[in-house]
């Protein structure tokens, strides 16, 4: 797909981190970008910077996502690009024993479900609603109507201690990439997924510098955290390269996560 100002895009999680970098990269190519995010202040700031639109959207809510697409399409027309970056995580062991008093507890199911609802169901909700809209578009060259990029994580393949919910949600995103690409192949919509390693985003901001340094040192090469612009570069490559379809691609400096 050729990127220019005739194309509209929706980026979920675009107020921060990987989504914000992708929103910036798309806008730099002239694409009209709508950001779907919960964080109004940060989302509005990114939208203002790139001449885009911020829509306060919660990807776990049908009504909220419907309202976001209605607003974005009203302003920019039907999107041909969807990039799903909205996501979250938690760290809880499946079952564990307290070191202090020996109390046994298990992963609370609401906490497990919360991550699945945002990362997996929220991603699918946005894909299904966006793809339905893309079906109304005239095809471009080679019959292409749209391109979708999702964000999983290397935790889909090598999840660490405490990551049962996060890994399950991201494994779900990896697992649904090919069947969704197959569902949409007859309509000229391509679907690909990126599995980022450890990226320097606000998600890691809370980590102390020595933890960040240790994480960077654990990357085979280059020995640093990933840059959000590197994620955006791959997302744009997936969108622009017509033969890229149904793929799950790690972007991780060669890292394979240890148990902890
Ligand atoms: N940073 C990393 O190292 C890394 C590694 C692997 C995967 N990822 C994945 O990349 C994606 C982006 O992460 P990031 O590092 O940019 O984090 P981030 O926290 O900077 O950005 C995530 C954005 O998603 C938004 N969001 C969360 N829940 C939402 C909801 N219910 N509805 C709408 N928006 C919501 C947040 O407000 C935030 O702006 C996430 O899916 C994350 O799991 C990140």
GROMACS .gro file of C-alpha atoms and ligand atoms in nm:
model
  304
    1UNK     CA    1   0.000   0.000   0.000
    2UNK     CA    2   0.132   0.340  -0.097
    3UNK     CA    3   0.124   0.577   0.200
    4UNK     CA    4  -0.001   0.929   0.135
    5UNK     CA    5  -0.273   1.173   0.234
    6UNK     CA    6  -0.544   0.972   0.057
    7UNK     CA    7  -0.509   0.706   0.330
    8UNK     CA    8  -0.663   0.710   0.679
    9UNK     CA    9  -0.534   0.506   0.970
   10UNK     CA   10  -0.645   0.417   1.322
   11UNK     CA   11  -0.376   0.345   1.583
   12UNK     CA   12  -0.497   0.201   1.914
   13UNK     CA   13  -0.273   0.273   2.211
   14UNK     CA   14  -0.141   0.564   2.003
   15UNK     CA   15  -0.106   0.801   2.300
   16UNK     CA   16   0.215   0.635   2.415
   17UNK     CA   17   0.514   0.417   2.335
   18UNK     CA   18   0.500   0.193   2.027
   19UNK     CA   19   0.160   0.325   1.916
   20UNK     CA   20   0.268   0.691   1.939
   21UNK     CA   21   0.583   0.616   1.736
   22UNK     CA   22   0.371   0.445   1.470
   23UNK     CA   23   0.119   0.730   1.463
   24UNK     CA   24   0.411   0.973   1.410
   25UNK     CA   25   0.567   0.760   1.135
   26UNK     CA   26   0.236   0.727   0.947
   27UNK     CA   27   0.162   1.098   0.978
   28UNK     CA   28   0.513   1.180   0.850
   29UNK     CA   29   0.412   1.002   0.528
   30UNK     CA   30   0.096   1.213   0.499
   31UNK     CA   31  -0.147   0.951   0.636
   32UNK     CA   32  -0.446   1.089   0.831
   33UNK     CA   33  -0.416   0.930   1.175
   34UNK     CA   34  -0.679   0.879   1.445
   35UNK     CA   35  -0.551   0.771   1.786
   36UNK     CA   36  -0.770   0.548   2.003
   37UNK     CA   37  -0.656   0.551   2.366
   38UNK     CA   38  -0.769   0.591   2.727
   39UNK     CA   39  -0.510   0.860   2.803
   40UNK     CA   40  -0.673   1.183   2.689
   41UNK     CA   41  -0.396   1.429   2.773
   42UNK     CA   42  -0.115   1.231   2.614
   43UNK     CA   43  -0.333   1.129   2.318
   44UNK     CA   44  -0.438   1.485   2.246
   45UNK     CA   45  -0.075   1.600   2.263
   46UNK     CA   46   0.039   1.337   2.008
   47UNK     CA   47  -0.263   1.414   1.785
   48UNK     CA   48  -0.187   1.788   1.795
   49UNK     CA   49   0.179   1.725   1.713
   50UNK     CA   50   0.098   1.514   1.404
   51UNK     CA   51  -0.214   1.696   1.288
   52UNK     CA   52  -0.425   1.391   1.372
   53UNK     CA   53  -0.737   1.318   1.575
   54UNK     CA   54  -0.759   1.183   1.930
   55UNK     CA   55  -1.059   0.966   2.023
   56UNK     CA   56  -1.099   0.857   2.384
   57UNK     CA   57  -1.166   0.486   2.333
   58UNK     CA   58  -1.162   0.186   2.563
   59UNK     CA   59  -1.093  -0.120   2.349
   60UNK     CA   60  -1.281  -0.341   2.598
   61UNK     CA   61  -1.611  -0.167   2.519
   62UNK     CA   62  -1.817  -0.225   2.204
   63UNK     CA   63  -1.992   0.112   2.236
   64UNK     CA   64  -1.670   0.301   2.293
   65UNK     CA   65  -1.496   0.137   1.993
   66UNK     CA   66  -1.803   0.196   1.772
   67UNK     CA   67  -1.810   0.563   1.872
   68UNK     CA   68  -1.436   0.594   1.803
   69UNK     CA   69  -1.464   0.448   1.453
   70UNK     CA   70  -1.768   0.669   1.378
   71UNK     CA   71  -1.575   0.980   1.482
   72UNK     CA   72  -1.253   0.887   1.303
   73UNK     CA   73  -1.437   0.797   0.982
   74UNK     CA   74  -1.643   1.118   1.003
   75UNK     CA   75  -1.321   1.320   1.015
   76UNK     CA   76  -1.088   1.123   0.785
   77UNK     CA   77  -1.304   0.878   0.589
   78UNK     CA   78  -1.294   0.498   0.622
   79UNK     CA   79  -0.951   0.382   0.745
   80UNK     CA   80  -0.744   0.151   0.525
   81UNK     CA   81  -0.492   0.093   0.805
   82UNK     CA   82  -0.542  -0.036   1.159
   83UNK     CA   83  -0.249  -0.072   1.399
   84UNK     CA   84  -0.334  -0.234   1.733
   85UNK     CA   85  -0.096  -0.125   2.009
   86UNK     CA   86  -0.335  -0.084   2.306
   87UNK     CA   87  -0.222  -0.327   2.570
   88UNK     CA   88  -0.137  -0.393   2.930
   89UNK     CA   89  -0.003  -0.664   3.158
   90UNK     CA   90   0.029  -0.793   3.510
   91UNK     CA   91   0.265  -1.022   3.697
   92UNK     CA   92   0.105  -1.283   3.922
   93UNK     CA   93   0.207  -1.645   3.979
   94UNK     CA   94  -0.054  -1.910   3.894
   95UNK     CA   95  -0.037  -2.037   4.254
   96UNK     CA   96   0.213  -1.938   4.520
   97UNK     CA   97   0.308  -1.961   4.886
   98UNK     CA   98   0.385  -1.651   5.091
   99UNK     CA   99   0.745  -1.647   5.221
  100UNK     CA  100   0.632  -1.463   5.535
  101UNK     CA  101   0.342  -1.670   5.667
  102UNK     CA  102   0.305  -1.963   5.424
  103UNK     CA  103  -0.036  -1.847   5.300
  104UNK     CA  104  -0.129  -2.009   4.969
  105UNK     CA  105  -0.304  -1.805   4.700
  106UNK     CA  106  -0.375  -1.830   4.328
  107UNK     CA  107  -0.394  -1.588   4.034
  108UNK     CA  108  -0.728  -1.404   4.079
  109UNK     CA  109  -0.943  -1.483   3.776
  110UNK     CA  110  -1.061  -1.122   3.741
  111UNK     CA  111  -0.699  -1.014   3.700
  112UNK     CA  112  -0.638  -1.288   3.442
  113UNK     CA  113  -0.954  -1.194   3.250
  114UNK     CA  114  -0.871  -0.821   3.258
  115UNK     CA  115  -0.552  -0.875   3.058
  116UNK     CA  116  -0.725  -1.111   2.813
  117UNK     CA  117  -1.008  -0.859   2.759
  118UNK     CA  118  -0.771  -0.574   2.672
  119UNK     CA  119  -0.492  -0.750   2.482
  120UNK     CA  120  -0.677  -1.029   2.305
  121UNK     CA  121  -1.050  -0.951   2.288
  122UNK     CA  122  -0.985  -0.575   2.252
  123UNK     CA  123  -0.750  -0.641   1.960
  124UNK     CA  124  -1.003  -0.873   1.794
  125UNK     CA  125  -1.287  -0.624   1.851
  126UNK     CA  126  -1.095  -0.349   1.670
  127UNK     CA  127  -0.988  -0.584   1.389
  128UNK     CA  128  -1.343  -0.712   1.327
  129UNK     CA  129  -1.501  -0.366   1.329
  130UNK     CA  130  -1.225  -0.210   1.119
  131UNK     CA  131  -1.228  -0.494   0.865
  132UNK     CA  132  -1.607  -0.464   0.831
  133UNK     CA  133  -1.556  -0.096   0.744
  134UNK     CA  134  -1.270  -0.175   0.502
  135UNK     CA  135  -1.503  -0.408   0.309
  136UNK     CA  136  -1.698  -0.098   0.195
  137UNK     CA  137  -1.384   0.050   0.030
  138UNK     CA  138  -1.296   0.030  -0.337
  139UNK     CA  139  -0.991  -0.187  -0.387
  140UNK     CA  140  -0.654  -0.026  -0.467
  141UNK     CA  141  -0.396  -0.184  -0.699
  142UNK     CA  142  -0.379  -0.565  -0.684
  143UNK     CA  143  -0.723  -0.565  -0.520
  144UNK     CA  144  -0.593  -0.441  -0.184
  145UNK     CA  145  -0.846  -0.282   0.054
  146UNK     CA  146  -0.658  -0.257   0.379
  147UNK     CA  147  -0.373  -0.359   0.606
  148UNK     CA  148  -0.381  -0.448   0.975
  149UNK     CA  149  -0.085  -0.475   1.215
  150UNK     CA  150  -0.121  -0.623   1.564
  151UNK     CA  151   0.113  -0.619   1.861
  152UNK     CA  152   0.184  -0.941   2.046
  153UNK     CA  153   0.509  -0.990   2.243
  154UNK     CA  154   0.797  -1.233   2.266
  155UNK     CA  155   0.607  -1.342   2.580
  156UNK     CA  156   0.372  -1.521   2.339
  157UNK     CA  157   0.657  -1.770   2.290
  158UNK     CA  158   0.881  -1.736   2.595
  159UNK     CA  159   0.667  -1.601   2.875
  160UNK     CA  160   0.832  -1.546   3.212
  161UNK     CA  161   0.730  -1.625   3.568
  162UNK     CA  162   0.408  -1.440   3.648
  163UNK     CA  163   0.313  -1.387   3.284
  164UNK     CA  164   0.042  -1.653   3.242
  165UNK     CA  165  -0.228  -1.397   3.155
  166UNK     CA  166  -0.002  -1.173   2.946
  167UNK     CA  167   0.146  -1.465   2.752
  168UNK     CA  168  -0.197  -1.621   2.698
  169UNK     CA  169  -0.330  -1.291   2.563
  170UNK     CA  170  -0.032  -1.239   2.330
  171UNK     CA  171  -0.027  -1.606   2.227
  172UNK     CA  172  -0.390  -1.555   2.129
  173UNK     CA  173  -0.296  -1.259   1.910
  174UNK     CA  174  -0.025  -1.468   1.739
  175UNK     CA  175  -0.263  -1.760   1.699
  176UNK     CA  176  -0.541  -1.558   1.540
  177UNK     CA  177  -0.320  -1.374   1.289
  178UNK     CA  178  -0.323  -1.641   1.016
  179UNK     CA  179  -0.693  -1.737   1.043
  180UNK     CA  180  -0.794  -1.370   1.032
  181UNK     CA  181  -0.567  -1.313   0.729
  182UNK     CA  182  -0.740  -1.614   0.570
  183UNK     CA  183  -1.087  -1.480   0.662
  184UNK     CA  184  -1.003  -1.151   0.489
  185UNK     CA  185  -0.792  -1.272   0.195
  186UNK     CA  186  -1.087  -1.269  -0.046
  187UNK     CA  187  -1.142  -0.900   0.035
  188UNK     CA  188  -0.783  -0.785  -0.008
  189UNK     CA  189  -0.709  -0.711   0.357
  190UNK     CA  190  -0.370  -0.820   0.491
  191UNK     CA  191  -0.302  -0.898   0.859
  192UNK     CA  192   0.037  -0.924   1.030
  193UNK     CA  193   0.161  -0.926   1.389
  194UNK     CA  194   0.479  -0.796   1.553
  195UNK     CA  195   0.625  -0.968   1.862
  196UNK     CA  196   0.838  -0.697   2.027
  197UNK     CA  197   1.119  -0.789   2.264
  198UNK     CA  198   1.208  -0.527   2.529
  199UNK     CA  199   1.134  -0.174   2.412
  200UNK     CA  200   1.207   0.155   2.583
  201UNK     CA  201   0.852   0.286   2.634
  202UNK     CA  202   0.655   0.430   2.929
  203UNK     CA  203   0.563   0.066   3.007
  204UNK     CA  204   0.921   0.032   3.136
  205UNK     CA  205   0.943   0.384   3.282
  206UNK     CA  206   0.872   0.258   3.633
  207UNK     CA  207   1.173   0.024   3.622
  208UNK     CA  208   1.484   0.156   3.804
  209UNK     CA  209   1.790   0.236   3.583
  210UNK     CA  210   1.981  -0.075   3.699
  211UNK     CA  211   1.691  -0.298   3.591
  212UNK     CA  212   1.684  -0.127   3.249
  213UNK     CA  213   2.062  -0.175   3.220
  214UNK     CA  214   2.032  -0.544   3.309
  215UNK     CA  215   1.755  -0.586   3.053
  216UNK     CA  216   1.964  -0.414   2.786
  217UNK     CA  217   2.265  -0.635   2.869
  218UNK     CA  218   2.051  -0.947   2.824
  219UNK     CA  219   1.989  -0.869   2.455
  220UNK     CA  220   2.232  -1.066   2.231
  221UNK     CA  221   2.283  -0.783   1.979
  222UNK     CA  222   2.249  -0.490   1.985
  223UNK     CA  223   2.288  -0.465   2.364
  224UNK     CA  224   2.020  -0.208   2.421
  225UNK     CA  225   1.644  -0.178   2.449
  226UNK     CA  226   1.441  -0.154   2.130
  227UNK     CA  227   1.349   0.193   2.008
  228UNK     CA  228   0.980   0.263   1.944
  229UNK     CA  229   1.081   0.402   1.600
  230UNK     CA  230   1.217   0.055   1.513
  231UNK     CA  231   0.876  -0.096   1.588
  232UNK     CA  232   0.713   0.174   1.372
  233UNK     CA  233   0.955   0.098   1.088
  234UNK     CA  234   0.853  -0.268   1.083
  235UNK     CA  235   0.482  -0.179   1.110
  236UNK     CA  236   0.514   0.051   0.806
  237UNK     CA  237   0.711  -0.217   0.619
  238UNK     CA  238   0.429  -0.466   0.682
  239UNK     CA  239   0.174  -0.211   0.559
  240UNK     CA  240   0.368  -0.106   0.250
  241UNK     CA  241   0.486  -0.449   0.137
  242UNK     CA  242   0.199  -0.612  -0.050
  243UNK     CA  243   0.339  -0.964  -0.012
  244UNK     CA  244   0.356  -0.943   0.370
  245UNK     CA  245   0.054  -1.138   0.496
  246UNK     CA  246  -0.043  -1.375   0.777
  247UNK     CA  247   0.297  -1.334   0.947
  248UNK     CA  248   0.406  -1.319   1.311
  249UNK     CA  249   0.749  -1.153   1.332
  250UNK     CA  250   0.974  -1.117   1.637
  251UNK     CA  251   1.157  -0.783   1.669
  252UNK     CA  252   1.385  -0.845   1.962
  253UNK     CA  253   1.764  -0.821   1.899
  254UNK     CA  254   1.775  -1.200   1.918
  255UNK     CA  255   1.657  -1.226   2.280
  256UNK     CA  256   1.500  -1.542   2.422
  257UNK     CA  257   1.352  -1.460   2.762
  258UNK     CA  258   1.473  -1.659   3.065
  259UNK     CA  259   1.219  -1.792   3.321
  260UNK     CA  260   1.264  -1.471   3.527
  261LIG     N1  261   0.744  -0.201   2.559
  261LIG     C1  262   0.775  -0.328   2.545
  261LIG     O1  263   0.885  -0.370   2.579
  261LIG     C2  264   0.676  -0.425   2.484
  261LIG     C3  265   0.722  -0.554   2.459
  261LIG     C4  266   0.633  -0.646   2.403
  261LIG     C5  267   0.506  -0.608   2.373
  261LIG     N2  268   0.463  -0.481   2.399
  261LIG     C6  269   0.325  -0.449   2.366
  261LIG     O2  270   0.323  -0.334   2.284
  261LIG     C7  271   0.200  -0.264   2.302
  261LIG     C8  272   0.231  -0.118   2.330
  261LIG     O3  273   0.305  -0.113   2.450
  261LIG     P1  274   0.395   0.012   2.492
  261LIG     O4  275   0.522  -0.043   2.541
  261LIG     O5  276   0.392   0.113   2.385
  261LIG     O6  277   0.313   0.057   2.621
  261LIG     P2  278   0.247   0.198   2.662
  261LIG     O7  279   0.193   0.176   2.798
  261LIG     O8  280   0.344   0.307   2.636
  261LIG     O9  281   0.127   0.212   2.557
  261LIG     C9  282   0.011   0.134   2.564
  261LIG    C10  283  -0.107   0.224   2.542
  261LIG    O10  284  -0.227   0.143   2.543
  261LIG    C11  285  -0.327   0.218   2.606
  261LIG     N3  286  -0.435   0.130   2.656
  261LIG    C12  287  -0.426   0.041   2.758
  261LIG     N4  288  -0.545  -0.016   2.779
  261LIG    C13  289  -0.632   0.039   2.690
  261LIG    C14  290  -0.770   0.022   2.664
  261LIG     N5  291  -0.845  -0.063   2.735
  261LIG     N6  292  -0.825   0.093   2.562
  261LIG    C15  293  -0.750   0.181   2.490
  261LIG     N7  294  -0.619   0.202   2.512
  261LIG    C16  295  -0.560   0.132   2.611
  261LIG    C17  296  -0.257   0.291   2.719
  261LIG    O11  297  -0.331   0.401   2.765
  261LIG    C18  298  -0.125   0.330   2.653
  261LIG    O12  299  -0.130   0.459   2.599
  261LIG    C19  300   0.127  -0.336   2.416
  261LIG    O13  301   0.033  -0.424   2.360
  261LIG    C20  302   0.238  -0.415   2.484
  261LIG    O14  303   0.189  -0.530   2.547
  261LIG    C21  304   0.546  -0.388   2.455
   0.00000   0.00000   0.00000
